[in-house]
Amino acid sequence: MIELPFARAEYQQRLGKIRAVMARRGIELLIVNDVANQHYITGYDGWSFYTPQVVLVPIEEVEPVWIGRAMDAAGGLLTAWMKPENVVGFPEDHVQRADRHPMDWIAAWIVAKGWGNRHIGIELEAYYFSPKAHARLVAGLPNAKWHDADLLVNWIRAVKSSPEIAYLRKASRLAQAAVARAYEVIAPGVRECDAIAAIQAAQIAGSPDFAGDITALPPTILGGENASAPHIMWSDRRFGKDETIALELAGVCRRYAAGLARTMQLGKTPARVADTAKAVIEGMDAVLDTVCPGTTAEAVEAAWRKVIERHGLKKESRIGYSIGVAYPPDWGEHTISLRPGDKTVLQPGNVVHSILGMWMDGWGIEISETILVTETGNETLTKFPRDIHVKS
Amino acid sequence: MIELPFARAEYQQRLGKIRAVMARRGIELLIVNDVANQHYITGYDGWSFYTPQVVLVPIEEVEPVWIGRAMDAAGGLLTAWMKPENVVGFPEDHVQRADRHPMDWIAAWIVAKGWGNRHIGIELEAYYFSPKAHARLVAGLPNAKWHDADLLVNWIRAVKSSPEIAYLRKASRLAQAAVARAYEVIAPGVRECDAIAAIQAAQIAGSPDFAGDITALPPTILGGENASAPHIMWSDRRFGKDETIALELAGVCRRYAAGLARTMQLGKTPARVADTAKAVIEGMDAVLDTVCPGTTAEAVEAAWRKVIERHGLKKESRIGYSIGVAYPPDWGEHTISLRPGDKTVLQPGNVVHSILGMWMDGWGIEISETILVTETGNETLTKFPRDIHVKS
């Protein structure tokens, strides 16, 4: 058995919140396709989502049901908190075949359970839930009344409990260690892949007290011209003598991700980099002066925008998003975004990764913080000097 | 610029094959949602697929078009081979919003291009293409005639060119290095996370001549009871004194993945492990005696099955699948499967990862090879002793 990350009471609390929303919306059965949401509800953890996998939450107060590939049900018994009969495997002969689909089997299971004519809420924008899987599920449940349940669980996740915040503090320590390691190993002539190897080792080995987990976003190290684009992967390119390098690194503990972006400079800092960094750091101060309960997400962005406009800069993309339990390919929760038009009122327990990425023409810098909204204001969980780290 | 992994002629060849199938099926525009297929066609490479991303292949002989998030178009200019106007960004204000969807914008772009009333082939079982994205695309293209194009590109990918095989050879070297590193670092009392850190560092740093890339499946190390389940992730658990450990590790070079599973034993080898290993190794011999051009996928499985039945064993799941260019969450190509009923006739250039995983009650072993079908038979690209590695 893998130790559960949370006490059972925590899972019951989560289910209570989910069922309250289901009841309000008239949903009698929730089909959860988002892998992070599945883990949030059940504790199930495995790299099995490349075949279809669902979690079913009935409105009545019984345990949820995990259904996935038969060979992965064994992993369900080792990681999920429910009783064994609530961990269900579909047969191996349904894996990646043209003539049948796991969702045929899952739909039949739901019908056999007597849930086939329910009001069913479903997440239609989950990463590993395909249009074909959806079509087969709908075909197999002709008497269901369908409800859009996208982000239902995600919005509940946006408010973190104390045990979740404890993991995010540990994750933040790992993110700091990853950036510190990057500062150590990156130097002119070093290959990107060698730097990434050292950084990933720091992310995964974790601390003497706890392991690091796989990061939902792989480490990004954007040196030179690559820093004009945010999501380029590493290669065997060697860092140059004079290069500005944007680092966007995670720390992850029991699937909880903290993000931390920093920028380092090899050789002499160009004036444009120094000037932009000054503006961005001042912008982060404005963000941190603004984040508190009762403020809107868009007000935080407006505070940033006011600063950088004064410096003659602009940024098209949002400057942050809710972060927490995460599986690849994203650590964002798809709820709160710090951008114009997002009128979400921040509340204690929200955690946002505010990432001030300036991807310019042929260069770029990034500075970020993982920020907890507290009762009275905020706390940056990531604690690390914000200045450009110069290595000359 | 990131150096393209292949010459432009290779991409033209791929497009030629794709267009031949499109013509045969009456498809005038192919919408490619599978990220590995997108890379295969365009060279585009970035961790950007957490927002919608498509590649469009028109039937006429013009360059394909990549469309993704505006901030990632910069990465398209650095990694894809097409001319800049064929790398298109949808506006940032379409990212993760309730009131609009990137697919609305992409559909409008297709209409504006004059392709809105075409026969359109689409992949409906791609990992990062959601039912909602599909619904919005269809709504935005009311005059299209839709064709199921799932696996159209994947089946072309199933036959590898010489330059692709060259990458798979390099990937196999990295997989071997990863297993060798695992043998070194795993010992009683060592934490799983520390072993994974060392193994990932080997996978990523690669060789002095080339970088290792992110692996589509993270390393799995299944020790003790965890070996009863194939896809459990690591933790801070310490390896025991007497423990059988199944390792399933990848090597990846320029996105080409080779898989290599091996088993190690700490302390004394239990008889059941030794006996099962003997049967499995004999089964692998039978696989390798059978794989050649003209044989069917199911005949390979039958040869394995005959051996293990004689040893009183059985295995429900398939024993292998086509492998090649890969992005998370899967390194399999979803085409050839070594299992009953798969009548695919093997041909030179096919590469299969034959994984003989025996997940038993409370323990397990795994042995695999990445196998190239040659003109005359086969060659195991992974070259590494198959015996259980005993460390006592």
PDB file of N, CA and C in Angstrom, chain B residues 178-238:
ATOM      1  N   ALA B 178      20.076   3.657 -18.859  1.00  0.00           N
ATOM      2  CA  ALA B 178      19.145   3.888 -17.746  1.00  0.00           C
ATOM      3  C   ALA B 178      19.020   2.628 -16.887  1.00  0.00           C
ATOM      4  N   VAL B 179      18.916   1.474 -17.529  1.00  0.00           N
ATOM      5  CA  VAL B 179      18.813   0.228 -16.759  1.00  0.00           C
ATOM      6  C   VAL B 179      20.133  -0.039 -16.008  1.00  0.00           C
ATOM      7  N   ALA B 180      21.235   0.213 -16.692  1.00  0.00           N
ATOM      8  CA  ALA B 180      22.535   0.016 -16.028  1.00  0.00           C
ATOM      9  C   ALA B 180      22.646   0.904 -14.786  1.00  0.00           C
ATOM     10  N   ARG B 181      22.179   2.134 -14.926  1.00  0.00           N
ATOM     11  CA  ARG B 181      22.217   3.066 -13.787  1.00  0.00           C
ATOM     12  C   ARG B 181      21.313   2.568 -12.658  1.00  0.00           C
ATOM     13  N   ALA B 182      20.158   2.033 -13.036  1.00  0.00           N
ATOM     14  CA  ALA B 182      19.238   1.498 -12.019  1.00  0.00           C
ATOM     15  C   ALA B 182      19.907   0.362 -11.249  1.00  0.00           C
ATOM     16  N   TYR B 183      20.583  -0.520 -11.974  1.00  0.00           N
ATOM     17  CA  TYR B 183      21.286  -1.632 -11.312  1.00  0.00           C
ATOM     18  C   TYR B 183      22.320  -1.093 -10.313  1.00  0.00           C
ATOM     19  N   GLU B 184      22.985   0.013 -10.687  1.00  0.00           N
ATOM     20  CA  GLU B 184      23.993   0.594  -9.790  1.00  0.00           C
ATOM     21  C   GLU B 184      23.382   1.176  -8.524  1.00  0.00           C
ATOM     22  N   VAL B 185      22.314   1.959  -8.705  1.00  0.00           N
ATOM     23  CA  VAL B 185      21.861   2.777  -7.567  1.00  0.00           C
ATOM     24  C   VAL B 185      20.847   2.072  -6.671  1.00  0.00           C
ATOM     25  N   ILE B 186      20.111   1.110  -7.197  1.00  0.00           N
ATOM     26  CA  ILE B 186      19.084   0.475  -6.370  1.00  0.00           C
ATOM     27  C   ILE B 186      19.724  -0.528  -5.425  1.00  0.00           C
ATOM     28  N   ALA B 187      19.419  -0.386  -4.162  1.00  0.00           N
ATOM     29  CA  ALA B 187      19.968  -1.272  -3.128  1.00  0.00           C
ATOM     30  C   ALA B 187      19.052  -1.196  -1.911  1.00  0.00           C
ATOM     31  N   PRO B 188      19.134  -2.165  -1.033  1.00  0.00           N
ATOM     32  CA  PRO B 188      18.292  -2.113   0.163  1.00  0.00           C
ATOM     33  C   PRO B 188      18.510  -0.801   0.917  1.00  0.00           C
ATOM     34  N   GLY B 189      17.408  -0.183   1.335  1.00  0.00           N
ATOM     35  CA  GLY B 189      17.514   1.051   2.125  1.00  0.00           C
ATOM     36  C   GLY B 189      17.517   2.316   1.290  1.00  0.00           C
ATOM     37  N   VAL B 190      17.758   2.206  -0.006  1.00  0.00           N
ATOM     38  CA  VAL B 190      17.735   3.387  -0.890  1.00  0.00           C
ATOM     39  C   VAL B 190      16.286   3.776  -1.148  1.00  0.00           C
ATOM     40  N   ARG B 191      16.013   5.081  -1.169  1.00  0.00           N
ATOM     41  CA  ARG B 191      14.646   5.521  -1.460  1.00  0.00           C
ATOM     42  C   ARG B 191      14.365   5.437  -2.960  1.00  0.00           C
ATOM     43  N   GLU B 192      13.150   5.080  -3.300  1.00  0.00           N
ATOM     44  CA  GLU B 192      12.765   5.025  -4.713  1.00  0.00           C
ATOM     45  C   GLU B 192      13.040   6.359  -5.408  1.00  0.00           C
ATOM     46  N   CYS B 193      12.712   7.472  -4.747  1.00  0.00           N
ATOM     47  CA  CYS B 193      12.865   8.784  -5.396  1.00  0.00           C
ATOM     48  C   CYS B 193      14.330   9.082  -5.703  1.00  0.00           C
ATOM     49  N   ASP B 194      15.227   8.626  -4.843  1.00  0.00           N
ATOM     50  CA  ASP B 194      16.657   8.865  -5.114  1.00  0.00           C
ATOM     51  C   ASP B 194      17.130   8.024  -6.302  1.00  0.00           C
ATOM     52  N   ALA B 195      16.595   6.811  -6.401  1.00  0.00           N
ATOM     53  CA  ALA B 195      16.938   5.974  -7.560  1.00  0.00           C
ATOM     54  C   ALA B 195      16.394   6.605  -8.841  1.00  0.00           C
ATOM     55  N   ILE B 196      15.160   7.061  -8.798  1.00  0.00           N
ATOM     56  CA  ILE B 196      14.554   7.680  -9.984  1.00  0.00           C
ATOM     57  C   ILE B 196      15.340   8.930 -10.389  1.00  0.00           C
ATOM     58  N   ALA B 197      15.773   9.707  -9.411  1.00  0.00           N
ATOM     59  CA  ALA B 197      16.537  10.928  -9.726  1.00  0.00           C
ATOM     60  C   ALA B 197      17.785  10.577 -10.525  1.00  0.00           C
ATOM     61  N   ALA B 198      18.480   9.531 -10.105  1.00  0.00           N
ATOM     62  CA  ALA B 198      19.709   9.124 -10.800  1.00  0.00           C
ATOM     63  C   ALA B 198      19.394   8.573 -12.192  1.00  0.00           C
ATOM     64  N   ILE B 199      18.314   7.822 -12.287  1.00  0.00           N
ATOM     65  CA  ILE B 199      17.949   7.217 -13.574  1.00  0.00           C
ATOM     66  C   ILE B 199      17.499   8.294 -14.565  1.00  0.00           C
ATOM     67  N   GLN B 200      16.658   9.210 -14.090  1.00  0.00           N
ATOM     68  CA  GLN B 200      16.213  10.288 -14.984  1.00  0.00           C
ATOM     69  C   GLN B 200      17.397  11.124 -15.453  1.00  0.00           C
ATOM     70  N   ALA B 201      18.334  11.360 -14.569  1.00  0.00           N
ATOM     71  CA  ALA B 201      19.516  12.138 -14.967  1.00  0.00           C
ATOM     72  C   ALA B 201      20.247  11.418 -16.100  1.00  0.00           C
ATOM     73  N   ALA B 202      20.344  10.094 -16.008  1.00  0.00           N
ATOM     74  CA  ALA B 202      20.987   9.334 -17.091  1.00  0.00           C
ATOM     75  C   ALA B 202      20.166   9.424 -18.377  1.00  0.00           C
ATOM     76  N   GLN B 203      18.848   9.332 -18.240  1.00  0.00           N
ATOM     77  CA  GLN B 203      17.988   9.388 -19.425  1.00  0.00           C
ATOM     78  C   GLN B 203      18.108  10.726 -20.147  1.00  0.00           C
ATOM     79  N   ILE B 204      18.204  11.812 -19.385  1.00  0.00           N
ATOM     80  CA  ILE B 204      18.139  13.158 -19.962  1.00  0.00           C
ATOM     81  C   ILE B 204      19.506  13.652 -20.421  1.00  0.00           C
ATOM     82  N   ALA B 205      20.527  13.439 -19.601  1.00  0.00           N
ATOM     83  CA  ALA B 205      21.858  13.921 -20.006  1.00  0.00           C
ATOM     84  C   ALA B 205      22.282  13.232 -21.295  1.00  0.00           C
ATOM     85  N   GLY B 206      21.840  11.993 -21.465  1.00  0.00           N
ATOM     86  CA  GLY B 206      22.106  11.308 -22.720  1.00  0.00           C
ATOM     87  C   GLY B 206      23.550  10.884 -22.826  1.00  0.00           C
ATOM     88  N   SER B 207      24.082  10.996 -24.009  1.00  0.00           N
ATOM     89  CA  SER B 207      25.462  10.582 -24.223  1.00  0.00           C
ATOM     90  C   SER B 207      26.271  11.837 -24.554  1.00  0.00           C
ATOM     91  N   PRO B 208      27.595  11.708 -24.589  1.00  0.00           N
ATOM     92  CA  PRO B 208      28.391  12.886 -24.990  1.00  0.00           C
ATOM     93  C   PRO B 208      28.010  13.400 -26.373  1.00  0.00           C
ATOM     94  N   ASP B 209      27.429  12.533 -27.200  1.00  0.00           N
ATOM     95  CA  ASP B 209      27.127  12.921 -28.584  1.00  0.00           C
ATOM     96  C   ASP B 209      25.732  13.471 -28.799  1.00  0.00           C
ATOM     97  N   PHE B 210      24.809  13.143 -27.929  1.00  0.00           N
ATOM     98  CA  PHE B 210      23.442  13.603 -28.146  1.00  0.00           C
ATOM     99  C   PHE B 210      22.681  13.663 -26.821  1.00  0.00           C
ATOM    100  N   ALA B 211      21.659  14.517 -26.799  1.00  0.00           N
ATOM    101  CA  ALA B 211      20.847  14.707 -25.594  1.00  0.00           C
ATOM    102  C   ALA B 211      19.803  13.618 -25.482  1.00  0.00           C
ATOM    103  N   GLY B 212      19.403  13.349 -24.252  1.00  0.00           N
ATOM    104  CA  GLY B 212      18.193  12.572 -24.015  1.00  0.00           C
ATOM    105  C   GLY B 212      17.028  13.525 -23.875  1.00  0.00           C
ATOM    106  N   ASP B 213      15.852  13.049 -24.269  1.00  0.00           N
ATOM    107  CA  ASP B 213      14.654  13.882 -24.197  1.00  0.00           C
ATOM    108  C   ASP B 213      13.743  13.396 -23.087  1.00  0.00           C
ATOM    109  N   ILE B 214      12.706  14.167 -22.833  1.00  0.00           N
ATOM    110  CA  ILE B 214      11.690  13.730 -21.873  1.00  0.00           C
ATOM    111  C   ILE B 214      11.127  12.393 -22.345  1.00  0.00           C
ATOM    112  N   THR B 215      10.864  11.512 -21.397  1.00  0.00           N
ATOM    113  CA  THR B 215      10.310  10.207 -21.758  1.00  0.00           C
ATOM    114  C   THR B 215       8.785  10.289 -21.707  1.00  0.00           C
ATOM    115  N   ALA B 216       8.140   9.668 -22.690  1.00  0.00           N
ATOM    116  CA  ALA B 216       6.684   9.752 -22.774  1.00  0.00           C
ATOM    117  C   ALA B 216       6.037   9.065 -21.579  1.00  0.00           C
ATOM    118  N   LEU B 217       6.602   7.969 -21.150  1.00  0.00           N
ATOM    119  CA  LEU B 217       6.215   7.358 -19.877  1.00  0.00           C
ATOM    120  C   LEU B 217       7.326   7.638 -18.880  1.00  0.00           C
ATOM    121  N   PRO B 218       6.989   8.153 -17.709  1.00  0.00           N
ATOM    122  CA  PRO B 218       8.051   8.345 -16.713  1.00  0.00           C
ATOM    123  C   PRO B 218       8.623   6.988 -16.314  1.00  0.00           C
ATOM    124  N   PRO B 219       9.827   6.972 -15.763  1.00  0.00           N
ATOM    125  CA  PRO B 219      10.421   5.695 -15.356  1.00  0.00           C
ATOM    126  C   PRO B 219       9.523   5.004 -14.338  1.00  0.00           C
ATOM    127  N   THR B 220       9.310   3.703 -14.521  1.00  0.00           N
ATOM    128  CA  THR B 220       8.605   2.976 -13.464  1.00  0.00           C
ATOM    129  C   THR B 220       9.531   1.944 -12.858  1.00  0.00           C
ATOM    130  N   ILE B 221       9.501   1.937 -11.557  1.00  0.00           N
ATOM    131  CA  ILE B 221      10.314   1.040 -10.741  1.00  0.00           C
ATOM    132  C   ILE B 221       9.341   0.413  -9.770  1.00  0.00           C
ATOM    133  N   LEU B 222       9.046  -0.840  -9.984  1.00  0.00           N
ATOM    134  CA  LEU B 222       7.992  -1.485  -9.209  1.00  0.00           C
ATOM    135  C   LEU B 222       8.624  -2.491  -8.279  1.00  0.00           C
ATOM    136  N   GLY B 223       8.737  -2.094  -7.030  1.00  0.00           N
ATOM    137  CA  GLY B 223       9.400  -2.945  -6.048  1.00  0.00           C
ATOM    138  C   GLY B 223       8.396  -3.576  -5.111  1.00  0.00           C
ATOM    139  N   GLY B 224       8.682  -4.809  -4.722  1.00  0.00           N
ATOM    140  CA  GLY B 224       7.835  -5.492  -3.742  1.00  0.00           C
ATOM    141  C   GLY B 224       6.411  -5.577  -4.239  1.00  0.00           C
ATOM    142  N   GLU B 225       5.489  -5.287  -3.360  1.00  0.00           N
ATOM    143  CA  GLU B 225       4.061  -5.395  -3.644  1.00  0.00           C
ATOM    144  C   GLU B 225       3.630  -4.497  -4.815  1.00  0.00           C
ATOM    145  N   ASN B 226       4.306  -3.358  -5.006  1.00  0.00           N
ATOM    146  CA  ASN B 226       3.956  -2.461  -6.116  1.00  0.00           C
ATOM    147  C   ASN B 226       4.105  -3.146  -7.475  1.00  0.00           C
ATOM    148  N   ALA B 227       4.919  -4.191  -7.535  1.00  0.00           N
ATOM    149  CA  ALA B 227       5.130  -4.884  -8.809  1.00  0.00           C
ATOM    150  C   ALA B 227       3.916  -5.711  -9.215  1.00  0.00           C
ATOM    151  N   SER B 228       2.890  -5.745  -8.364  1.00  0.00           N
ATOM    152  CA  SER B 228       1.649  -6.401  -8.768  1.00  0.00           C
ATOM    153  C   SER B 228       0.834  -5.504  -9.681  1.00  0.00           C
ATOM    154  N   ALA B 229       1.225  -4.251  -9.813  1.00  0.00           N
ATOM    155  CA  ALA B 229       0.494  -3.264 -10.612  1.00  0.00           C
ATOM    156  C   ALA B 229       1.483  -2.573 -11.535  1.00  0.00           C
ATOM    157  N   PRO B 230       1.155  -2.400 -12.810  1.00  0.00           N
ATOM    158  CA  PRO B 230       2.189  -1.942 -13.730  1.00  0.00           C
ATOM    159  C   PRO B 230       2.528  -0.458 -13.705  1.00  0.00           C
ATOM    160  N   HIS B 231       1.622   0.431 -13.286  1.00  0.00           N
ATOM    161  CA  HIS B 231       1.863   1.853 -13.544  1.00  0.00           C
ATOM    162  C   HIS B 231       1.920   2.732 -12.301  1.00  0.00           C
ATOM    163  N   ILE B 232       2.321   2.126 -11.197  1.00  0.00           N
ATOM    164  CA  ILE B 232       2.453   2.865  -9.941  1.00  0.00           C
ATOM    165  C   ILE B 232       3.658   3.807 -10.027  1.00  0.00           C
ATOM    166  N   MET B 233       3.518   4.992  -9.438  1.00  0.00           N
ATOM    167  CA  MET B 233       4.605   5.965  -9.466  1.00  0.00           C
ATOM    168  C   MET B 233       5.515   5.759  -8.237  1.00  0.00           C
ATOM    169  N   TRP B 234       6.655   6.416  -8.267  1.00  0.00           N
ATOM    170  CA  TRP B 234       7.595   6.279  -7.157  1.00  0.00           C
ATOM    171  C   TRP B 234       7.137   7.078  -5.923  1.00  0.00           C
ATOM    172  N   SER B 235       7.770   6.772  -4.808  1.00  0.00           N
ATOM    173  CA  SER B 235       7.526   7.527  -3.576  1.00  0.00           C
ATOM    174  C   SER B 235       8.832   7.555  -2.781  1.00  0.00           C
ATOM    175  N   ASP B 236       8.761   7.903  -1.513  1.00  0.00           N
ATOM    176  CA  ASP B 236       9.980   7.876  -0.696  1.00  0.00           C
ATOM    177  C   ASP B 236      10.144   6.529   0.024  1.00  0.00           C
ATOM    178  N   ARG B 237       9.408   5.536  -0.441  1.00  0.00           N
ATOM    179  CA  ARG B 237       9.587   4.174   0.069  1.00  0.00           C
ATOM    180  C   ARG B 237      11.038   3.707  -0.124  1.00  0.00           C
ATOM    181  N   ARG B 238      11.545   2.956   0.834  1.00  0.00           N
ATOM    182  CA  ARG B 238      12.905   2.412   0.707  1.00  0.00           C
ATOM    183  C   ARG B 238      12.842   0.963   0.229  1.00  0.00           C
TER     184      ARG B 238
END
